[in-house]
CSV table of C-alpha atoms and ligand atoms in Angstrom, one decimal:
chain,number,residue,atom,x,y,z
A,1,MET,CA,-6.4,146.0,-90.4
A,2,ALA,CA,-6.3,143.8,-87.3
A,3,LYS,CA,-9.7,143.2,-85.8
A,4,LYS,CA,-10.3,144.9,-82.5
A,5,LEU,CA,-10.9,142.3,-79.9
A,6,THR,CA,-13.3,142.6,-77.0
A,7,GLY,CA,-12.6,141.3,-73.6
A,8,MET,CA,-14.8,138.3,-74.3
A,9,ASP,CA,-13.0,137.5,-77.6
A,10,ILE,CA,-9.7,137.5,-75.7
A,11,PHE,CA,-11.1,135.5,-72.8
A,12,LYS,CA,-12.1,132.7,-75.2
A,13,LEU,CA,-8.5,132.4,-76.2
A,14,LEU,CA,-7.0,132.2,-72.7
A,15,PRO,CA,-6.5,129.0,-70.7
A,16,LYS,CA,-9.3,129.7,-68.2
A,17,THR,CA,-7.5,128.1,-65.3
A,18,ASN,CA,-7.5,131.2,-63.2
A,19,CYS,CA,-4.0,130.5,-61.8
A,20,GLY,CA,-3.3,134.1,-61.1
A,21,GLU,CA,0.3,134.1,-62.4
A,22,CYS,CA,-0.4,137.0,-64.7
A,23,GLY,CA,-0.9,139.2,-61.6
A,24,VAL,CA,-4.7,139.3,-61.6
A,25,ALA,CA,-7.0,136.7,-60.0
A,26,THR,CA,-8.8,135.4,-63.0
A,27,CYS,CA,-8.4,134.9,-66.8
A,28,MET,CA,-11.5,137.1,-67.3
A,29,ALA,CA,-10.0,140.0,-65.4
A,30,PHE,CA,-6.7,139.5,-67.4
A,31,ALA,CA,-8.7,139.5,-70.6
A,32,MET,CA,-10.4,142.8,-69.7
A,33,LYS,CA,-7.0,144.3,-69.0
A,34,LEU,CA,-5.7,143.1,-72.3
A,35,ALA,CA,-8.7,144.6,-74.1
A,36,GLN,CA,-7.9,148.0,-72.5
A,37,LYS,CA,-4.2,147.6,-73.4
A,38,ASN,CA,-3.3,147.8,-69.8
A,39,ALA,CA,-1.5,144.4,-69.8
A,40,GLU,CA,0.6,142.3,-72.2
A,41,LEU,CA,-0.1,138.8,-73.2
A,42,SER,CA,3.5,137.8,-72.2
A,43,GLN,CA,2.3,138.1,-68.6
A,44,CYS,CA,0.4,134.8,-69.1
A,45,PRO,CA,3.0,132.0,-69.3
A,46,TYR,CA,0.3,129.6,-70.5
A,47,ALA,CA,-1.0,131.5,-73.6
A,48,SER,CA,-1.3,129.2,-76.6
A,49,ASP,CA,0.3,129.8,-79.9
A,50,GLU,CA,-3.1,130.6,-81.4
A,51,ALA,CA,-3.7,133.2,-78.6
A,52,LYS,CA,-0.3,134.7,-79.2
A,53,LYS,CA,-1.0,135.0,-82.9
A,54,VAL,CA,-4.5,136.4,-82.7
A,55,ILE,CA,-4.1,138.6,-79.6
A,56,GLY,CA,-0.6,139.7,-80.4
A,57,ALA,CA,-1.7,141.1,-83.8
A,58,ALA,CA,-4.7,142.9,-82.2
A,59,SER,CA,-2.7,144.3,-79.4
A,60,GLU,CA,0.0,145.9,-81.5
A,61,PRO,CA,0.1,149.6,-80.8
A,62,PRO,CA,-1.7,151.6,-83.5
A,63,ILE,CA,1.4,153.8,-84.0
A,64,ARG,CA,4.5,151.8,-84.5
A,65,LEU,CA,7.5,152.2,-82.3
A,66,VAL,CA,10.5,153.5,-84.4
A,67,LYS,CA,14.0,153.7,-83.0
A,68,ILE,CA,16.6,156.0,-84.4
A,69,GLY,CA,20.3,155.9,-83.5
A,70,MET,CA,22.2,153.4,-81.4
A,71,GLY,CA,23.1,152.9,-77.8
A,72,GLY,CA,22.2,155.1,-74.9
A,73,ARG,CA,21.3,158.1,-77.0
A,74,CYS,CA,18.9,156.1,-79.3
A,75,VAL,CA,15.6,158.0,-79.8
A,76,SER,CA,12.4,156.0,-79.5
A,77,VAL,CA,9.2,157.6,-81.0
A,78,GLY,CA,5.7,156.3,-81.6
A,79,ASN,CA,4.0,153.4,-79.8
A,80,GLU,CA,1.2,155.7,-78.9
A,81,THR,CA,-2.3,154.4,-78.2
A,82,VAL,CA,-4.4,157.5,-77.3
A,83,MET,CA,-5.4,160.8,-78.8
A,84,PHE,CA,-5.3,162.7,-75.5
A,85,ARG,CA,-3.0,162.4,-72.6
A,86,HIS,CA,-5.8,162.2,-70.1
A,87,ASP,CA,-7.2,159.1,-71.9
A,88,LYS,CA,-4.2,157.1,-70.6
A,89,THR,CA,-0.8,158.5,-71.2
A,90,PHE,CA,1.6,159.4,-74.0
A,91,VAL,CA,4.3,156.8,-74.2
A,92,HIS,CA,7.3,158.6,-75.8
A,93,GLN,CA,7.9,162.3,-75.6
A,94,ALA,CA,8.5,164.1,-78.9
A,95,ALA,CA,12.2,164.2,-79.9
A,96,LEU,CA,13.6,167.6,-80.4
A,97,ALA,CA,16.0,168.1,-83.2
A,98,VAL,CA,18.0,171.1,-84.5
A,99,GLN,CA,18.8,171.4,-88.2
A,100,VAL,CA,22.2,172.6,-89.5
A,101,ASP,CA,22.8,173.4,-93.1
A,102,ASP,CA,25.9,172.1,-95.0
A,103,THR,CA,26.3,175.5,-96.4
A,104,LEU,CA,27.7,176.7,-93.1
A,105,PRO,CA,31.5,176.8,-92.6
A,106,GLN,CA,32.9,173.6,-91.0
A,107,ASP,CA,34.0,175.4,-87.8
A,108,GLU,CA,30.5,176.8,-87.4
A,109,ILE,CA,28.9,173.3,-87.8
A,110,ILE,CA,31.3,172.0,-85.2
A,111,ARG,CA,30.4,174.9,-82.8
A,112,LEU,CA,26.7,174.3,-83.2
A,113,ALA,CA,27.0,170.5,-82.8
A,114,SER,CA,29.2,171.0,-79.6
A,115,ASP,CA,26.7,173.5,-78.2
A,116,LEU,CA,23.9,171.1,-78.7
A,117,GLU,CA,25.8,168.2,-77.2
A,118,SER,CA,26.5,170.2,-74.0
A,119,TYR,CA,23.0,171.7,-73.8
A,120,ALA,CA,21.3,170.3,-70.6
A,121,ILE,CA,18.8,171.7,-68.2
A,122,VAL,CA,18.0,170.0,-65.0
A,123,ARG,CA,14.3,170.5,-64.0
A,124,VAL,CA,12.5,168.6,-61.2
A,125,GLY,CA,15.2,166.0,-61.2
A,126,GLU,CA,15.1,165.3,-65.0
A,127,THR,CA,17.8,166.3,-67.5
A,128,LEU,CA,16.2,168.0,-70.5
A,129,ARG,CA,18.2,168.1,-73.7
A,130,VAL,CA,18.1,168.2,-77.5
A,131,ASP,CA,17.8,164.6,-78.8
A,132,MET,CA,18.7,164.9,-82.4
A,133,LEU,CA,20.7,166.8,-84.9
A,134,CYS,CA,19.5,167.1,-88.5
A,135,VAL,CA,22.2,167.7,-91.2
A,136,ASN,CA,20.5,169.4,-94.1
A,137,ASN,CA,22.1,169.1,-97.6
A,138,ALA,CA,21.0,172.6,-98.5
A,139,SER,CA,23.9,173.0,-100.9
A,140,GLY,CA,22.9,169.9,-102.9
A,141,ASP,CA,26.6,169.1,-103.1
A,142,ILE,CA,27.7,165.6,-102.1
A,143,GLN,CA,31.1,166.6,-100.7
A,144,LYS,CA,29.7,169.4,-98.6
A,145,PHE,CA,27.1,167.1,-97.3
A,146,LYS,CA,29.7,164.5,-96.4
A,147,ASP,CA,31.9,167.0,-94.7
A,148,ALA,CA,29.0,168.5,-92.7
A,149,ILE,CA,27.9,165.0,-91.6
A,150,GLN,CA,31.4,164.2,-90.5
A,151,ALA,CA,31.8,167.5,-88.5
A,152,ALA,CA,28.4,167.2,-86.9
A,153,SER,CA,28.5,163.5,-86.0
A,154,GLY,CA,32.0,163.9,-84.5
A,155,HIS,CA,30.7,166.5,-82.0
A,156,PHE,CA,27.1,165.5,-81.3
A,157,LYS,CA,26.6,162.0,-79.9
A,158,GLY,CA,22.8,161.9,-80.1
A,159,ALA,CA,20.7,160.5,-82.9
A,160,LEU,CA,21.1,162.0,-86.4
A,161,ILE,CA,18.7,162.9,-89.3
A,162,LEU,CA,20.2,163.2,-92.8
A,163,LYS,CA,18.1,165.4,-95.1
A,164,SER,CA,18.6,165.7,-98.8
A,165,GLN,CA,16.6,166.0,-101.9
A,166,SER,CA,19.1,163.7,-103.6
A,167,ALA,CA,18.6,160.0,-103.0
A,168,LYS,CA,22.2,159.5,-104.3
A,169,ASN,CA,23.6,161.9,-101.7
A,170,LEU,CA,21.7,160.3,-98.9
A,171,ILE,CA,22.9,156.8,-99.9
A,172,GLU,CA,26.5,157.7,-100.4
A,173,CYS,CA,26.8,160.0,-97.3
A,174,SER,CA,25.0,157.7,-94.9
A,175,LYS,CA,27.4,154.9,-95.5
A,176,ALA,CA,30.1,156.6,-93.4
A,177,ILE,CA,27.9,156.7,-90.3
A,178,MET,CA,26.0,153.5,-90.7
A,179,ASP,CA,26.9,152.6,-87.1
A,180,ARG,CA,24.9,155.7,-85.9
A,181,ALA,CA,21.7,154.3,-87.6
A,182,PRO,CA,20.5,157.8,-88.9
A,183,LEU,CA,17.0,158.6,-90.0
A,184,LEU,CA,16.9,159.3,-93.8
A,185,HIS,CA,14.8,162.2,-95.0
A,186,ALA,CA,13.1,161.4,-97.3
A,187,ILE,CA,11.5,158.9,-99.6
A,188,THR,CA,9.3,160.5,-102.1
A,189,ASN,CA,7.3,159.4,-105.1
A,190,GLY,CA,10.3,160.3,-107.3
A,191,ASN,CA,13.0,158.3,-105.5
A,192,LEU,CA,11.0,155.4,-103.9
A,193,GLY,CA,12.6,152.8,-106.2
A,194,GLU,CA,16.1,154.0,-105.4
A,195,LEU,CA,16.0,154.9,-101.7
A,196,ALA,CA,13.6,152.3,-100.3
A,197,PRO,CA,15.7,149.2,-101.3
A,198,PHE,CA,18.8,150.9,-99.8
A,199,SER,CA,17.1,151.7,-96.5
A,200,LEU,CA,15.8,148.1,-96.2
A,201,LYS,CA,19.1,146.6,-97.0
A,202,SER,CA,20.9,148.8,-94.5
A,203,LYS,CA,18.1,148.6,-91.9
A,204,LEU,CA,17.9,152.4,-91.6
A,205,PRO,CA,14.7,154.1,-90.6
A,206,VAL,CA,13.2,156.4,-93.3
A,207,CYS,CA,10.9,159.4,-93.6
A,208,VAL,CA,8.3,159.5,-96.3
A,209,CYS,CA,7.8,163.1,-97.5
A,210,ALA,CA,4.5,163.9,-99.2
A,211,VAL,CA,2.5,167.0,-100.1
A,212,THR,CA,-0.9,165.4,-99.1
A,213,ILE,CA,-2.0,162.8,-96.6
A,214,ASP,CA,-3.3,160.7,-99.5
A,215,GLU,CA,0.2,160.7,-101.1
A,216,ALA,CA,1.8,159.8,-97.7
A,217,TYR,CA,-0.7,156.9,-97.4
A,218,THR,CA,0.2,155.6,-100.8
A,219,LEU,CA,3.9,155.8,-100.0
A,220,THR,CA,3.8,154.1,-96.6
A,221,ASP,CA,1.5,151.4,-98.0
A,222,LYS,CA,4.1,150.7,-100.7
A,223,LEU,CA,6.9,150.7,-98.2
A,224,ILE,CA,5.0,148.3,-95.9
A,225,GLY,CA,4.5,146.0,-98.9
A,226,MET,CA,8.2,146.1,-99.5
A,227,GLY,CA,8.9,145.0,-95.9
A,228,GLN,CA,9.9,148.4,-94.4
A,229,ARG,CA,8.4,149.1,-91.0
A,230,ASP,CA,10.7,151.8,-89.6
A,231,ILE,CA,8.9,154.7,-91.2
A,232,VAL,CA,8.3,158.3,-90.1
A,233,ILE,CA,5.7,160.4,-91.9
A,234,ASP,CA,6.3,164.0,-93.1
A,235,VAL,CA,3.3,165.7,-94.7
A,236,ALA,CA,4.8,169.0,-95.7
A,237,ALA,CA,2.7,172.1,-95.1
A,238,GLY,CA,3.4,175.8,-95.3
A,239,ASN,CA,2.2,176.9,-91.9
A,240,ALA,CA,1.7,175.5,-88.4
A,241,ALA,CA,-2.1,175.4,-88.6
A,242,ALA,CA,-2.0,173.1,-91.6
A,243,MET,CA,0.7,171.0,-90.0
A,244,VAL,CA,-1.4,170.6,-86.8
A,245,GLN,CA,-4.4,169.7,-89.0
A,246,ASN,CA,-2.4,167.1,-90.9
A,247,ASN,CA,-0.9,165.6,-87.7
A,248,THR,CA,-4.3,165.3,-86.2
A,249,VAL,CA,-5.8,163.5,-89.2
A,250,VAL,CA,-2.8,161.1,-89.3
A,251,ARG,CA,-3.1,160.4,-85.6
A,252,LYS,CA,-6.9,159.9,-85.7
A,253,ALA,CA,-6.6,157.6,-88.7
A,254,ALA,CA,-4.1,155.5,-86.9
A,255,ILE,CA,-5.7,155.4,-83.4
A,256,ALA,CA,-9.4,155.7,-84.0
A,257,GLY,CA,-9.5,154.1,-87.5
A,258,ALA,CA,-6.6,151.6,-87.1
A,259,VAL,CA,-5.5,152.6,-90.6
A,260,LYS,CA,-2.1,150.8,-90.8
A,261,PRO,CA,-0.4,153.0,-93.4
A,262,MET,CA,-1.0,156.0,-91.1
A,263,GLY,CA,0.3,154.2,-88.0
A,264,PHE,CA,3.7,155.7,-87.8
A,265,PRO,CA,5.4,158.6,-86.0
A,266,VAL,CA,5.2,162.1,-87.6
A,267,ILE,CA,8.1,164.5,-88.2
A,268,ASN,CA,7.5,168.3,-88.5
A,269,PHE,CA,10.0,170.9,-89.6
A,270,VAL,CA,9.6,174.4,-88.0
A,271,THR,CA,12.4,176.1,-90.0
A,272,GLY,CA,12.8,179.4,-91.8
A,273,ARG,CA,10.6,181.3,-89.4
A,274,ALA,CA,11.0,185.0,-89.4
A,275,SER,CA,11.6,185.3,-85.6
A,276,GLU,CA,12.4,183.4,-82.5
A,277,GLY,CA,8.9,184.0,-81.2
A,278,GLU,CA,7.3,182.6,-84.3
A,279,THR,CA,9.5,179.5,-84.0
A,280,ILE,CA,8.5,179.0,-80.4
A,281,ALA,CA,4.8,179.6,-81.1
A,282,ASP,CA,4.7,177.1,-84.1
A,283,ALA,CA,6.9,174.5,-82.4
A,284,SER,CA,4.8,174.7,-79.2
A,285,SER,CA,1.6,174.0,-81.2
A,286,LEU,CA,3.2,171.0,-82.8
A,287,LEU,CA,4.5,169.6,-79.6
A,288,CYS,CA,0.9,169.7,-78.3
A,289,LYS,CA,-0.5,168.1,-81.5
A,290,TYR,CA,1.2,165.6,-82.4
A,291,ALA,CA,4.8,165.9,-83.6
A,292,SER,CA,6.8,162.8,-82.8
A,293,ILE,CA,10.0,164.5,-84.0
A,294,LEU,CA,10.2,168.3,-84.1
A,295,VAL,CA,13.0,169.9,-86.1
A,296,ILE,CA,13.8,173.6,-85.5
A,297,ASP,CA,16.7,175.7,-86.9
A,298,ARG,CA,17.5,177.8,-83.9
A,299,ILE,CA,19.8,177.0,-81.0
A,300,GLU,CA,19.5,180.1,-78.8
A,301,LYS,CA,18.9,179.0,-75.2
A,302,GLU,CA,15.8,181.3,-75.0
A,303,THR,CA,14.3,179.2,-77.9
A,304,LEU,CA,15.2,175.8,-76.5
A,305,LEU,CA,14.2,176.4,-72.9
A,306,PRO,CA,10.4,177.0,-73.3
A,307,LEU,CA,10.3,174.0,-75.7
A,308,VAL,CA,12.0,171.5,-73.5
A,309,MET,CA,10.0,172.6,-70.5
A,310,LEU,CA,6.7,172.5,-72.4
A,311,ARG,CA,7.6,169.0,-73.7
A,312,GLN,CA,8.4,167.8,-70.2
A,313,ASN,CA,5.0,169.1,-69.0
A,314,ILE,CA,3.0,167.5,-71.8
A,315,PHE,CA,4.7,164.1,-71.7
A,316,THR,CA,4.8,163.5,-68.0
A,317,ASP,CA,2.6,160.5,-67.3
A,318,PRO,CA,-0.5,161.9,-65.5
A,319,GLN,CA,-1.0,158.6,-63.8
A,320,LYS,CA,2.5,158.7,-62.2
A,321,PRO,CA,3.3,161.9,-60.3
A,322,ILE,CA,7.0,162.7,-60.5
A,323,GLN,CA,8.3,162.0,-57.0
A,324,VAL,CA,11.5,162.0,-55.1
A,325,ASP,CA,12.5,159.4,-52.5
A,326,ALA,CA,11.3,159.9,-49.0
A,327,GLY,CA,14.0,160.7,-46.5
A,328,ILE,CA,15.7,163.4,-44.6
A,329,TYR,CA,17.9,165.6,-46.8
A,330,LYS,CA,20.6,168.1,-45.7
A,331,ILE,CA,20.3,171.6,-47.0
A,332,GLY,CA,23.7,173.2,-46.5
A,333,GLU,CA,25.6,171.8,-43.6
A,334,PRO,CA,23.1,171.6,-40.8
A,335,ALA,CA,24.1,171.1,-37.2
A,336,PRO,CA,22.1,168.6,-35.1
A,337,ASP,CA,20.1,171.5,-33.6
A,338,ALA,CA,19.1,172.9,-37.0
A,339,PRO,CA,15.3,172.9,-37.6
A,340,LEU,CA,13.5,170.2,-39.4
A,341,VAL,CA,11.4,171.4,-42.4
A,342,VAL,CA,8.7,169.0,-43.6
A,343,THR,CA,7.0,168.7,-46.9
A,344,THR,CA,5.8,166.0,-49.4
A,345,ASN,CA,7.7,164.0,-52.0
A,346,PHE,CA,6.0,165.6,-55.1
A,347,SER,CA,9.1,166.4,-57.2
A,348,LEU,CA,8.1,170.0,-58.0
A,349,THR,CA,7.4,170.7,-54.3
A,350,TYR,CA,10.8,169.2,-53.3
A,351,PHE,CA,12.8,171.1,-55.9
A,352,ILE,CA,11.1,174.4,-55.2
A,353,VAL,CA,11.3,174.1,-51.4
A,354,SER,CA,14.9,172.9,-51.4
A,355,GLY,CA,15.8,175.7,-53.8
A,356,GLU,CA,14.3,178.3,-51.6
A,357,LEU,CA,15.9,176.9,-48.5
A,358,GLU,CA,19.3,177.0,-50.3
A,359,ASN,CA,18.6,180.6,-51.2
A,360,ALA,CA,17.9,181.4,-47.6
A,361,GLY,CA,21.4,180.3,-46.6
A,362,VAL,CA,20.1,178.8,-43.4
A,363,PRO,CA,21.2,175.2,-43.0
A,364,VAL,CA,18.2,172.9,-42.2
A,365,HIS,CA,17.2,169.2,-42.4
A,366,LEU,CA,14.5,168.7,-45.0
A,367,ALA,CA,12.2,165.8,-44.2
A,368,ILE,CA,10.4,164.5,-47.3
A,369,VAL,CA,7.4,162.4,-46.4
A,370,ASP,CA,6.1,159.8,-48.8
A,371,ALA,CA,2.7,161.2,-49.9
A,372,GLU,CA,2.5,159.2,-53.1
A,373,GLY,CA,4.0,162.0,-55.2
A,374,MET,CA,1.1,164.5,-54.3
A,375,SER,CA,1.5,168.2,-53.6
A,376,VAL,CA,0.9,169.4,-50.1
A,377,LEU,CA,-2.7,170.4,-50.3
A,378,THR,CA,-3.7,167.4,-52.4
A,379,ALA,CA,-1.9,165.0,-50.1
A,380,TRP,CA,-3.5,166.6,-47.0
A,381,ALA,CA,-7.0,166.3,-48.6
A,382,ALA,CA,-6.2,162.6,-49.4
A,383,ARG,CA,-5.1,162.1,-45.8
A,384,LYS,CA,-1.6,161.2,-47.0
A,385,PHE,CA,0.0,164.2,-45.2
A,386,ASN,CA,-1.4,164.7,-41.8
A,387,GLY,CA,0.0,164.7,-38.2
A,388,GLU,CA,-0.3,161.0,-37.8
A,389,LYS,CA,1.6,160.2,-41.1
A,390,ILE,CA,4.3,162.8,-40.6
A,391,GLY,CA,4.8,161.7,-37.0
A,392,ALA,CA,5.1,158.0,-38.0
A,393,PHE,CA,7.6,158.9,-40.7
A,394,LEU,CA,9.7,161.1,-38.4
A,395,LYS,CA,9.7,158.4,-35.7
A,396,SER,CA,10.8,155.8,-38.3
A,397,LYS,CA,13.8,158.1,-39.0
A,398,ASP,CA,14.6,158.2,-35.2
A,399,VAL,CA,14.5,162.0,-35.2
A,400,ASP,CA,14.3,162.1,-31.4
A,401,ARG,CA,17.8,160.7,-31.2
A,402,GLN,CA,19.2,162.1,-34.4
A,403,PHE,CA,18.3,165.8,-34.0
A,404,ALA,CA,18.4,168.3,-31.1
A,405,SER,CA,16.5,171.3,-32.3
A,406,ARG,CA,13.0,170.0,-31.4
A,407,LYS,CA,11.5,172.4,-34.0
A,408,ILE,CA,9.4,171.1,-36.9
A,409,ILE,CA,8.3,173.6,-39.6
A,410,ILE,CA,5.3,172.6,-41.6
A,411,PRO,CA,3.9,174.2,-44.8
A,412,GLY,CA,1.6,177.1,-44.2
A,413,TYR,CA,-1.2,175.5,-46.2
A,414,VAL,CA,-1.6,172.7,-43.6
A,415,ALA,CA,-1.5,174.9,-40.5
A,416,SER,CA,-4.5,172.9,-39.3
A,417,ILE,CA,-2.4,169.8,-38.7
A,418,SER,CA,0.0,171.5,-36.2
A,419,GLY,CA,-2.0,170.3,-33.2
A,420,GLU,CA,-2.2,166.6,-34.3
A,421,LEU,CA,1.5,166.7,-35.2
A,422,GLU,CA,2.5,168.0,-31.7
A,423,GLU,CA,0.4,165.2,-30.2
A,424,ALA,CA,2.2,162.7,-32.5
A,425,MET,CA,5.7,164.2,-31.7
A,426,PRO,CA,5.8,164.9,-27.9
A,427,GLY,CA,8.5,167.3,-27.0
A,428,TRP,CA,8.6,168.9,-30.4
A,429,GLU,CA,7.4,172.4,-31.2
A,430,VAL,CA,5.5,172.7,-34.5
A,431,LEU,CA,6.0,176.0,-36.3
A,432,VAL,CA,3.8,177.0,-39.2
A,433,GLY,CA,5.9,178.1,-42.2
A,434,PRO,CA,4.8,180.3,-45.1
A,435,GLN,CA,2.2,179.3,-47.6
A,436,GLU,CA,4.1,180.5,-50.6
A,437,ALA,CA,7.6,179.2,-51.5
A,438,SER,CA,8.8,182.7,-52.3
A,439,ASP,CA,8.3,183.6,-48.6
A,440,ILE,CA,10.5,180.7,-47.3
A,441,ALA,CA,13.8,182.6,-47.4
A,442,PRO,CA,12.6,185.6,-45.4
A,443,PHE,CA,10.9,183.2,-42.9
A,444,MET,CA,14.0,181.1,-42.4
A,445,LYS,CA,16.3,184.2,-42.1
A,446,LYS,CA,14.0,185.7,-39.4
A,447,LEU,CA,13.9,182.3,-37.6
A,448,ALA,CA,17.7,182.1,-37.6
A,449,LYS,CA,18.1,185.5,-35.9
B,501,SF4,FE1,-5.4,132.9,-66.8
B,501,SF4,FE2,-2.9,133.0,-67.8
B,501,SF4,FE3,-3.6,134.7,-65.9
B,501,SF4,FE4,-3.3,132.2,-65.3
B,501,SF4,S1,-1.7,133.6,-66.0
B,501,SF4,S2,-5.0,133.5,-64.7
B,501,SF4,S3,-4.0,131.2,-67.2
B,501,SF4,S4,-4.5,134.6,-67.9
């Protein structure tokens, strides 16, 4: 296990010239940032070989980054450094996979793969989709497995998981899609000698499948000794509570205990559940704690939607509000005398307000003010969304010359800034809009009459 270095340990290894090229004023400040894992040693161009060796080993993330697949749809999991999102951030969102069995007819596998490929939900400016497809050798038959892989991989372009209890089937069938770099499930105590050398030679990532955490530890330790680093851990358990418990123990061992054989992403299978509700409930618990790859066996939109939305909420970086670019956007085809609606650049605010304005069917100009990604009330409290700031932004957009309506509509929650905005925008009338987004459409329709 690499020794945890303090800021002072790191400082002793830095050049101590305080040149500032790393982005902070002194080597000491940079050392402190390195100790908190808020900087990378590569930011210092003068780090010695010894510093690279010692600090590099100590600053490796406690959970290894594992990449599955190739090209733009490659899935990255792991690289995590904290137990809780509020400690810092989660680095990679859990990958969502759907399992298809090779016992299904070929045309059904093609239909499922095509449906998964086309599944995409746009929410607050992000496209949410299913990342992986898991082909399960449920039949145990090598030819059926091969055919299912061919059918699925031809119609789904994301990353693939090949799952079989037969090492021979995995080895033979993965050869046809080596260019897709699939994840092999799984190495066990029984097939370690057969599958591990193949995965190493072919540079394919592998799962270890164990019944207990101790067994998983022993397997990953052996694999590390053989030179395999691209490992995903599967500690099989019969119910979601046990899976959450196992995930938590693995995560804690890796992050708090720096136990190297536990420092890998985790895969969970939520399959064979009696109902859609049970699938959603179990999968949701595991998304929260701490699945890196979550495999389900349902493709209904009503199952996928809550999961991709929950995942988006959990894995959004709390330190970086999702924001849209400041500017003046057209809603519909507004004439120059259409009113100007003002709000902040918090993504959720933008998408809700623009959606409600579209629903109203009244063309307007929507002015999005840079409030550092904060929502209306938070931005107002932080003095990022007041009369002075909005006025300065609108003037920078030359609204006096661009627009003829002379009407600005502000969110109802910041009615108190109407006076200061009128002072900042002489000649413009400031109207106070509704507090709730759901009241925007009736408000706009009434205004247009
Ligand atoms: Fe010190 Fe390196 Fe930063 Fe310069 S770039 S201040 S030498 S840590």
